[in-house]
Tab-separated table of C-alpha atoms in Angstrom:
chain	number	residue	atom	x	y	z
A	1	MET	CA	0.018	0.100	0.064
A	2	SER	CA	1.343	3.434	-0.885
A	3	THR	CA	2.038	5.997	1.866
A	4	PRO	CA	1.026	9.444	1.671
A	5	ASP	CA	4.401	10.167	0.584
A	6	THR	CA	5.241	7.451	-1.877
A	7	ALA	CA	1.565	7.920	-3.816
A	8	PRO	CA	1.704	9.765	-7.056
A	9	VAL	CA	1.480	13.729	-6.084
A	10	LEU	CA	-1.097	13.999	-9.110
A	11	GLN	CA	-3.095	11.377	-7.759
A	12	ARG	CA	-3.707	13.019	-4.975
A	13	LEU	CA	-4.888	16.058	-5.917
A	14	SER	CA	-8.592	16.748	-6.893
A	15	THR	CA	-9.339	16.315	-10.490
A	16	LEU	CA	-10.415	20.326	-10.587
A	17	ASP	CA	-6.860	20.793	-9.067
A	18	ARG	CA	-4.889	18.562	-11.143
A	19	PHE	CA	-5.863	19.866	-14.352
A	20	LEU	CA	-6.093	23.590	-13.414
A	21	PRO	CA	-3.567	24.683	-15.627
A	22	LEU	CA	-5.734	23.099	-18.501
A	23	TRP	CA	-8.854	24.750	-17.277
A	24	ILE	CA	-7.284	28.017	-17.176
A	25	VAL	CA	-5.916	27.884	-20.671
A	26	LEU	CA	-9.689	26.913	-21.944
A	27	ALA	CA	-10.960	29.595	-19.830
A	28	MET	CA	-8.558	31.877	-21.613
A	29	ALA	CA	-9.860	30.205	-25.074
A	30	ILE	CA	-13.339	30.868	-24.094
A	31	GLY	CA	-12.580	34.451	-23.145
A	32	LEU	CA	-10.706	35.026	-26.345
A	33	GLY	CA	-13.595	33.535	-28.262
A	34	LEU	CA	-16.109	35.562	-26.706
A	35	GLY	CA	-14.305	38.746	-27.153
A	36	THR	CA	-14.038	38.027	-31.124
A	37	ALA	CA	-17.480	36.738	-31.641
A	38	VAL	CA	-19.796	38.673	-29.432
A	39	ASP	CA	-19.609	42.515	-30.591
A	40	GLY	CA	-19.437	45.149	-28.386
A	41	LEU	CA	-18.695	42.754	-25.169
A	42	ASP	CA	-15.697	44.423	-24.014
A	43	ASP	CA	-17.967	48.107	-24.050
A	44	ALA	CA	-20.916	46.133	-22.404
A	45	LEU	CA	-18.683	44.916	-19.579
A	46	ASP	CA	-16.925	48.523	-19.305
A	47	SER	CA	-20.613	49.488	-18.878
A	48	LEU	CA	-21.115	47.884	-16.118
A	49	SER	CA	-18.359	49.274	-14.132
A	50	VAL	CA	-17.765	51.079	-10.531
A	51	GLY	CA	-14.276	52.847	-10.901
A	52	THR	CA	-11.887	50.472	-12.874
A	53	VAL	CA	-13.919	47.417	-12.195
A	54	SER	CA	-16.517	45.822	-13.912
A	55	LEU	CA	-19.196	44.410	-11.791
A	56	PRO	CA	-19.190	41.246	-13.231
A	57	ILE	CA	-15.361	40.637	-12.866
A	58	ALA	CA	-15.495	42.049	-9.122
A	59	LEU	CA	-18.382	39.121	-8.517
A	60	GLY	CA	-15.819	36.611	-9.506
A	61	LEU	CA	-13.463	37.721	-7.847
A	62	LEU	CA	-15.012	38.126	-4.765
A	63	LEU	CA	-16.399	34.526	-5.485
A	64	MET	CA	-12.950	33.272	-5.649
A	65	MET	CA	-11.319	34.864	-2.392
A	66	TYR	CA	-14.177	33.791	-0.292
A	67	PRO	CA	-14.228	29.782	-0.096
A	68	VAL	CA	-10.231	30.348	0.285
A	69	LEU	CA	-10.502	32.386	3.287
A	70	ALA	CA	-13.197	30.698	4.759
A	71	LYS	CA	-10.541	27.593	5.245
A	72	VAL	CA	-8.484	29.166	7.355
A	73	ARG	CA	-7.971	28.538	11.035
A	74	TYR	CA	-8.029	31.777	12.152
A	75	ASP	CA	-8.113	30.402	15.921
A	76	ARG	CA	-4.558	28.561	15.404
A	77	MET	CA	-2.951	31.949	15.774
A	78	ALA	CA	-2.796	31.707	19.213
A	79	THR	CA	-2.625	28.294	19.954
A	80	MET	CA	1.075	27.187	18.904
A	81	ASN	CA	3.399	29.117	21.321
A	82	THR	CA	6.553	27.288	21.646
A	83	PRO	CA	10.100	28.537	20.512
A	84	GLU	CA	10.238	26.145	17.645
A	85	THR	CA	6.992	28.015	16.416
A	86	ARG	CA	8.287	31.177	17.025
A	87	ARG	CA	11.257	30.908	15.017
A	88	MET	CA	9.039	29.456	12.294
A	89	LEU	CA	6.970	32.400	12.333
A	90	VAL	CA	10.053	35.086	12.129
A	91	ALA	CA	11.226	33.254	9.726
A	92	SER	CA	7.829	33.246	7.457
A	93	LEU	CA	7.201	36.552	8.405
A	94	VAL	CA	10.871	37.392	6.951
A	95	LEU	CA	10.323	35.129	3.979
A	96	ASN	CA	7.071	36.407	3.096
A	97	TRP	CA	7.014	40.106	3.915
A	98	LEU	CA	11.137	41.149	3.329
A	99	ILE	CA	12.632	38.728	1.161
A	100	GLY	CA	9.865	37.778	-1.247
A	101	PRO	CA	8.486	41.289	-2.478
A	102	ALA	CA	12.268	42.159	-2.573
A	103	LEU	CA	13.207	39.389	-4.800
A	104	MET	CA	10.041	40.175	-7.326
A	105	PHE	CA	11.086	43.647	-7.349
A	106	ALA	CA	14.518	42.824	-8.488
A	107	LEU	CA	13.366	40.471	-11.280
A	108	ALA	CA	10.968	42.375	-12.237
A	109	TRP	CA	13.492	45.231	-13.000
A	110	LEU	CA	15.962	42.967	-13.835
A	111	LEU	CA	13.986	41.025	-16.591
A	112	LEU	CA	10.967	43.296	-17.805
A	113	ALA	CA	12.717	46.835	-17.534
A	114	ASP	CA	11.348	47.665	-20.904
A	115	GLN	CA	7.698	46.813	-20.206
A	116	PRO	CA	6.426	48.791	-17.164
A	117	GLU	CA	2.982	47.434	-17.403
A	118	PHE	CA	3.913	44.012	-16.839
A	119	ARG	CA	7.078	44.838	-14.653
A	120	THR	CA	4.361	46.648	-11.982
A	121	GLY	CA	1.654	43.579	-12.494
A	122	LEU	CA	4.709	41.115	-11.548
A	123	ILE	CA	5.525	43.400	-8.468
A	124	ILE	CA	1.759	43.592	-7.469
A	125	VAL	CA	2.129	39.750	-7.851
A	126	GLY	CA	4.733	39.329	-5.301
A	127	LEU	CA	3.175	41.628	-2.733
A	128	ALA	CA	0.411	39.146	-2.406
A	129	ARG	CA	1.172	36.183	-0.048
A	130	CYS	CA	-0.148	33.220	-0.551
A	131	ILE	CA	-3.713	31.926	1.624
A	132	ALA	CA	-4.887	29.398	-0.882
A	133	MET	CA	-3.178	26.676	-2.625
A	134	VAL	CA	-0.578	26.319	-0.213
A	135	LEU	CA	-2.594	24.385	2.028
A	136	ILE	CA	-3.039	21.780	-1.018
A	137	TRP	CA	1.038	21.779	-1.290
A	138	SER	CA	1.213	21.289	2.164
A	139	ASP	CA	-0.629	18.353	2.164
A	140	LEU	CA	0.882	16.475	-0.631
A	141	SER	CA	4.248	17.327	0.428
A	142	CYS	CA	3.775	15.599	3.843
A	143	ALA	CA	4.221	19.388	5.459
A	144	ASP	CA	2.877	20.334	8.994
A	145	ARG	CA	-0.821	21.290	8.331
A	146	GLU	CA	-1.268	22.970	11.391
A	147	ALA	CA	2.091	25.092	10.861
A	148	THR	CA	1.101	25.929	7.441
A	149	ALA	CA	-2.514	27.333	8.630
A	150	LEU	CA	-1.220	29.308	11.025
A	151	MET	CA	1.241	30.956	8.476
A	152	VAL	CA	-1.983	31.523	6.168
A	153	ALA	CA	-3.951	32.555	9.091
A	154	ILE	CA	-1.155	35.387	9.717
A	155	ASN	CA	-0.445	36.109	5.967
A	156	SER	CA	-4.302	36.912	5.590
A	157	VAL	CA	-4.422	39.143	8.626
A	158	PHE	CA	-1.091	40.804	7.537
A	159	GLN	CA	-1.806	41.628	4.125
A	160	ILE	CA	-4.633	44.015	5.519
A	161	VAL	CA	-2.209	46.228	7.206
A	162	ALA	CA	0.755	45.672	4.730
A	163	TYR	CA	-0.341	45.425	1.174
A	164	SER	CA	-0.858	49.009	0.505
A	165	LEU	CA	2.191	50.644	2.235
A	166	LEU	CA	4.271	47.879	0.536
A	167	GLY	CA	2.558	48.496	-2.841
A	168	TRP	CA	3.260	51.944	-2.351
A	169	PHE	CA	6.821	51.466	-1.160
A	170	TYR	CA	7.870	49.287	-3.992
A	171	LEU	CA	5.999	50.873	-7.051
A	172	THR	CA	6.535	54.493	-6.301
A	173	ALA	CA	9.039	55.123	-3.235
A	174	LEU	CA	12.103	52.476	-3.980
A	175	PRO	CA	12.189	53.501	-7.496
A	176	ASP	CA	12.280	57.057	-6.898
A	177	LEU	CA	15.053	56.521	-4.294
A	178	LEU	CA	17.356	54.351	-6.658
A	179	GLY	CA	16.498	56.412	-9.506
A	180	LEU	CA	14.887	53.988	-11.486
A	181	ASP	CA	12.828	55.533	-14.482
A	182	THR	CA	9.420	54.588	-13.989
A	183	GLU	CA	8.169	56.284	-16.900
A	184	GLY	CA	5.747	58.628	-15.232
A	185	PHE	CA	3.944	55.955	-13.022
A	186	SER	CA	3.262	56.466	-9.427
A	187	ILE	CA	0.809	55.156	-7.233
A	188	GLY	CA	-0.918	56.274	-3.878
A	189	ILE	CA	-1.446	54.393	-1.012
A	190	TRP	CA	-4.968	54.762	-1.011
A	191	GLU	CA	-5.850	53.318	-4.077
A	192	VAL	CA	-4.264	49.712	-3.247
A	193	ALA	CA	-5.797	50.188	0.254
A	194	ARG	CA	-9.020	51.094	-1.183
A	195	THR	CA	-9.012	47.717	-3.253
A	196	VAL	CA	-7.357	45.631	-0.699
A	197	LEU	CA	-9.757	46.313	1.657
A	198	VAL	CA	-12.950	45.572	-0.487
A	199	PHE	CA	-11.287	42.412	-2.352
A	200	LEU	CA	-9.673	41.054	0.683
A	201	GLY	CA	-11.523	42.770	3.317
A	202	ILE	CA	-15.328	41.726	2.419
A	203	PRO	CA	-13.982	38.081	1.636
A	204	LEU	CA	-12.130	37.899	4.860
A	205	ALA	CA	-14.921	39.314	7.126
A	206	ALA	CA	-17.051	36.750	5.223
A	207	GLY	CA	-14.737	33.888	5.523
A	208	ALA	CA	-14.105	34.610	9.297
A	209	LEU	CA	-18.051	34.573	10.398
A	210	THR	CA	-18.688	31.597	8.043
A	211	ARG	CA	-16.177	29.444	10.043
A	212	VAL	CA	-17.513	30.955	13.580
A	213	ILE	CA	-21.152	30.306	13.015
A	214	GLY	CA	-20.551	26.922	10.813
A	215	VAL	CA	-18.488	25.608	13.951
A	216	ARG	CA	-20.839	26.826	16.377
A	217	ARG	CA	-23.847	25.350	15.011
A	218	ARG	CA	-22.799	22.197	13.509
A	219	GLY	CA	-19.110	21.481	14.708
A	220	GLU	CA	-15.909	21.707	13.475
A	221	GLN	CA	-15.917	18.079	11.987
A	222	TRP	CA	-18.952	18.925	9.905
A	223	TYR	CA	-17.555	21.990	8.755
A	224	GLU	CA	-14.365	20.703	7.857
A	225	GLN	CA	-15.598	17.537	6.142
A	226	ARG	CA	-18.737	18.571	5.029
A	227	PHE	CA	-19.367	22.610	4.214
A	228	LEU	CA	-15.708	23.368	2.746
A	229	PRO	CA	-15.680	20.729	0.232
A	230	ARG	CA	-19.160	21.762	-0.769
A	231	ILE	CA	-17.818	25.782	-1.179
A	232	GLY	CA	-14.082	24.665	-2.090
A	233	PRO	CA	-15.110	24.808	-5.827
A	234	LEU	CA	-16.645	28.089	-5.874
A	235	ALA	CA	-13.100	29.481	-5.719
A	236	LEU	CA	-11.723	27.855	-8.943
A	237	TYR	CA	-15.247	28.813	-11.004
A	238	GLY	CA	-14.361	32.332	-9.664
A	239	LEU	CA	-10.958	32.176	-11.023
A	240	LEU	CA	-12.193	30.955	-14.262
A	241	PHE	CA	-15.039	33.073	-14.588
A	242	THR	CA	-12.492	36.006	-14.152
A	243	ILE	CA	-10.051	35.053	-16.458
A	244	ALA	CA	-12.124	34.477	-19.257
A	245	MET	CA	-13.993	37.921	-18.932
A	246	LEU	CA	-10.343	39.233	-18.602
A	247	PHE	CA	-9.135	37.495	-21.908
A	248	ALA	CA	-12.942	38.364	-23.570
A	249	LEU	CA	-11.702	42.191	-22.675
A	250	GLN	CA	-7.680	41.646	-23.671
A	251	GLY	CA	-8.191	39.559	-26.592
A	252	ASP	CA	-6.542	41.672	-29.161
A	253	GLN	CA	-3.464	42.701	-26.855
A	254	ILE	CA	-2.996	38.940	-26.170
A	255	THR	CA	-3.294	37.600	-29.632
A	256	SER	CA	-1.138	40.413	-30.960
A	257	ARG	CA	1.500	39.754	-28.352
A	258	PRO	CA	1.996	36.119	-27.634
A	259	LEU	CA	5.533	36.321	-26.801
A	260	ASP	CA	4.442	38.652	-23.696
A	261	VAL	CA	3.253	35.703	-21.741
A	262	ALA	CA	6.804	33.980	-22.032
A	263	ARG	CA	8.451	36.837	-20.693
A	264	ILE	CA	6.168	36.989	-17.832
A	265	ALA	CA	6.466	33.657	-17.104
A	266	LEU	CA	10.423	33.891	-16.948
A	267	PRO	CA	10.615	35.758	-13.599
A	268	LEU	CA	7.752	33.519	-12.141
A	269	LEU	CA	9.549	30.547	-12.789
A	270	ALA	CA	12.984	32.000	-11.174
A	271	TYR	CA	10.953	33.252	-8.190
A	272	PHE	CA	9.175	29.903	-7.275
A	273	GLY	CA	12.406	28.239	-7.055
A	274	LEU	CA	14.544	31.009	-5.373
A	275	MET	CA	11.319	31.309	-2.574
A	276	PHE	CA	11.188	27.752	-2.140
A	277	ALA	CA	15.008	27.139	-1.979
A	278	ALA	CA	15.258	29.866	0.944
A	279	GLY	CA	12.724	28.519	2.532
A	280	PHE	CA	14.119	25.146	3.111
A	281	LEU	CA	17.427	26.460	3.680
A	282	ILE	CA	16.291	28.557	6.483
A	283	GLY	CA	14.096	26.065	7.690
A	284	ARG	CA	17.054	23.857	7.567
A	285	ARG	CA	19.179	26.516	9.571
A	286	ILE	CA	16.926	27.174	12.237
A	287	GLY	CA	16.115	23.472	12.859
A	288	VAL	CA	12.621	23.074	12.454
A	289	GLY	CA	12.313	19.792	11.113
A	290	TYR	CA	10.912	18.847	7.702
A	291	ALA	CA	7.298	19.082	8.323
A	292	ARG	CA	7.525	22.817	9.475
A	293	THR	CA	10.278	23.415	6.460
A	294	ALA	CA	8.339	22.143	3.805
A	295	SER	CA	5.509	24.322	5.358
A	296	LEU	CA	7.828	27.340	5.388
A	297	ALA	CA	8.944	26.792	1.735
A	298	PHE	CA	5.727	26.255	0.393
A	299	THR	CA	4.175	29.295	2.410
A	300	ALA	CA	6.930	31.509	0.773
A	301	ALA	CA	7.318	30.138	-2.938
A	302	GLY	CA	3.290	30.672	-3.288
A	303	ASN	CA	1.257	33.779	-4.098
A	304	ASN	CA	-2.174	35.281	-3.792
A	305	PHE	CA	-2.995	35.544	-7.470
A	306	GLU	CA	-6.635	36.176	-6.678
A	307	LEU	CA	-5.559	39.237	-4.666
A	308	ALA	CA	-3.126	40.228	-7.270
A	309	ILE	CA	-5.331	40.351	-9.740
A	310	ALA	CA	-7.933	41.938	-7.723
A	311	VAL	CA	-5.565	45.067	-6.957
A	312	ALA	CA	-4.241	44.987	-10.804
A	313	ILE	CA	-7.984	45.223	-12.276
A	314	GLY	CA	-8.812	47.837	-9.294
A	315	VAL	CA	-5.985	50.102	-9.802
A	316	PHE	CA	-5.268	49.718	-13.610
A	317	GLY	CA	-8.442	48.265	-14.972
A	318	ALA	CA	-9.676	45.036	-16.806
A	319	THR	CA	-7.516	45.795	-19.876
A	320	SER	CA	-4.295	46.645	-18.281
A	321	GLY	CA	-0.794	44.660	-18.921
A	322	GLN	CA	-0.660	44.437	-14.917
A	323	ALA	CA	-3.810	42.593	-14.746
A	324	LEU	CA	-2.728	40.153	-17.739
A	325	ALA	CA	0.780	39.541	-15.587
A	326	GLY	CA	-1.765	38.885	-12.974
A	327	VAL	CA	-3.175	36.507	-14.962
A	328	VAL	CA	-0.503	34.468	-16.420
A	329	GLY	CA	0.556	33.726	-12.554
A	330	PRO	CA	-1.766	31.102	-11.808
A	331	LEU	CA	-0.860	29.297	-15.213
A	332	ILE	CA	2.460	29.117	-13.967
A	333	GLU	CA	2.466	28.676	-10.580
A	334	VAL	CA	0.269	25.238	-10.714
A	335	PRO	CA	2.357	23.140	-12.587
A	336	VAL	CA	5.961	24.393	-11.244
A	337	LEU	CA	4.704	23.991	-7.626
A	338	VAL	CA	3.303	20.423	-8.203
A	339	ALA	CA	7.005	19.909	-9.281
A	340	LEU	CA	8.272	21.311	-6.261
A	341	VAL	CA	6.212	18.569	-4.381
A	342	TYR	CA	8.316	15.772	-5.944
A	343	VAL	CA	11.515	18.000	-4.957
A	344	ALA	CA	10.435	18.460	-1.137
A	345	LEU	CA	9.777	14.910	-0.746
A	346	TRP	CA	13.184	13.904	-2.485
A	347	ILE	CA	14.739	16.571	0.139
A	348	ARG	CA	12.996	14.460	2.869
A	349	ARG	CA	14.629	11.401	1.795
A	350	ARG	CA	18.144	12.917	1.226
A	351	TRP	CA	18.140	15.550	4.526
A	352	TYR	CA	15.811	14.110	6.927
A	353	PRO	CA	16.046	10.319	6.892
A	354	ALA	CA	14.881	9.902	10.308
A	355	GLU	CA	11.447	11.797	9.907
A	356	ASP	CA	11.319	9.943	6.291
A	357	ALA	CA	11.778	6.536	8.006
A	358	ALA	CA	8.868	7.380	10.680
A	359	GLY	CA	6.465	9.035	8.168
A	360	ARG	CA	6.900	5.754	6.243
A	361	ARG	CA	6.232	3.494	9.195
A	362	PRO	CA	2.327	2.244	9.388
A	363	PRO	CA	0.450	4.450	12.327
A	364	ALA	CA	0.334	2.969	15.506
A	365	ARG	CA	-3.284	1.901	16.910
A	366	PRO	CA	-5.102	4.307	19.254
A	367	VAL	CA	-4.397	3.716	22.579
A	368	ALA	CA	-7.179	4.266	25.301
A	369	ASP	CA	-6.149	7.019	27.984
A	370	GLY	CA	-8.308	5.456	30.512
A	371	THR	CA	-10.516	8.573	30.578
């Protein structure tokens, strides 16, 4: 019988998650087809707008954020107070909020210096820390599920406070300080903060309230095993709907510039690999064991593309290059992080043989505690 770490990784993903890159490509194709076949669709979508966000796209963005935030165990934030946990959390904060944004800023300017819209879009992606599919990568790699949930909860709350400030710093203040030519582009704190409050604040409050009410009325087992699996696919449906609408609006730009997708993908590939490696090296350095090191690495490597897309659309519009950069993100992230799950399991066998051997033993039978 295959143990969790030896069973094929792809077989342990749901059908929806396993073929996510395919669904994204299909959504792109449907969007391009709609944009070409339906005259005036882009004008119709623009006419149903509040600010720079089309209402149908706004609904799709909120729909894809809510199930993700309903999964977060916010109560875990105060229950893991140990020295090892504190070391892990400090390392997570450094990786997610200092190293990650700085690395994406450097890669964006290095590889997309001549493409200010794509460069800005990637920086926006780098600021959005992972709160969604990292839970899947954590389980597949036999990481510490509770540690991952704790880091996800902290990232969820921290983004409300930090995202807009870091957006202003990396998109306006730091380029000015370094003398980089932003071609007249600048962004205010309130522009980003307003979008974050709407597209993260609303689903965050709804998700937290749903968990409190659901657990209180029906119990945690029902909430985790019955309710969450039912609403989970809504996140993917919202993402695919949003992508289809974006590509319906951006059809001409995309079909006329196919190499742009490849250029956006290159810094993303470098980012995922470097952040994953940094997470494992730091975790090994601080001695938190394989399971928590893997949680640290995947939390650092992944990004919250839902939020990045929402911010790009909210600040720059659905037809912007910034929005396109955000859309390319999940297309690249899923296959890369699936591959990194295999890398993590290989590292466990090589660097953590004792934990690997323990993980392969059959589970012990429960012993009655006498109560």
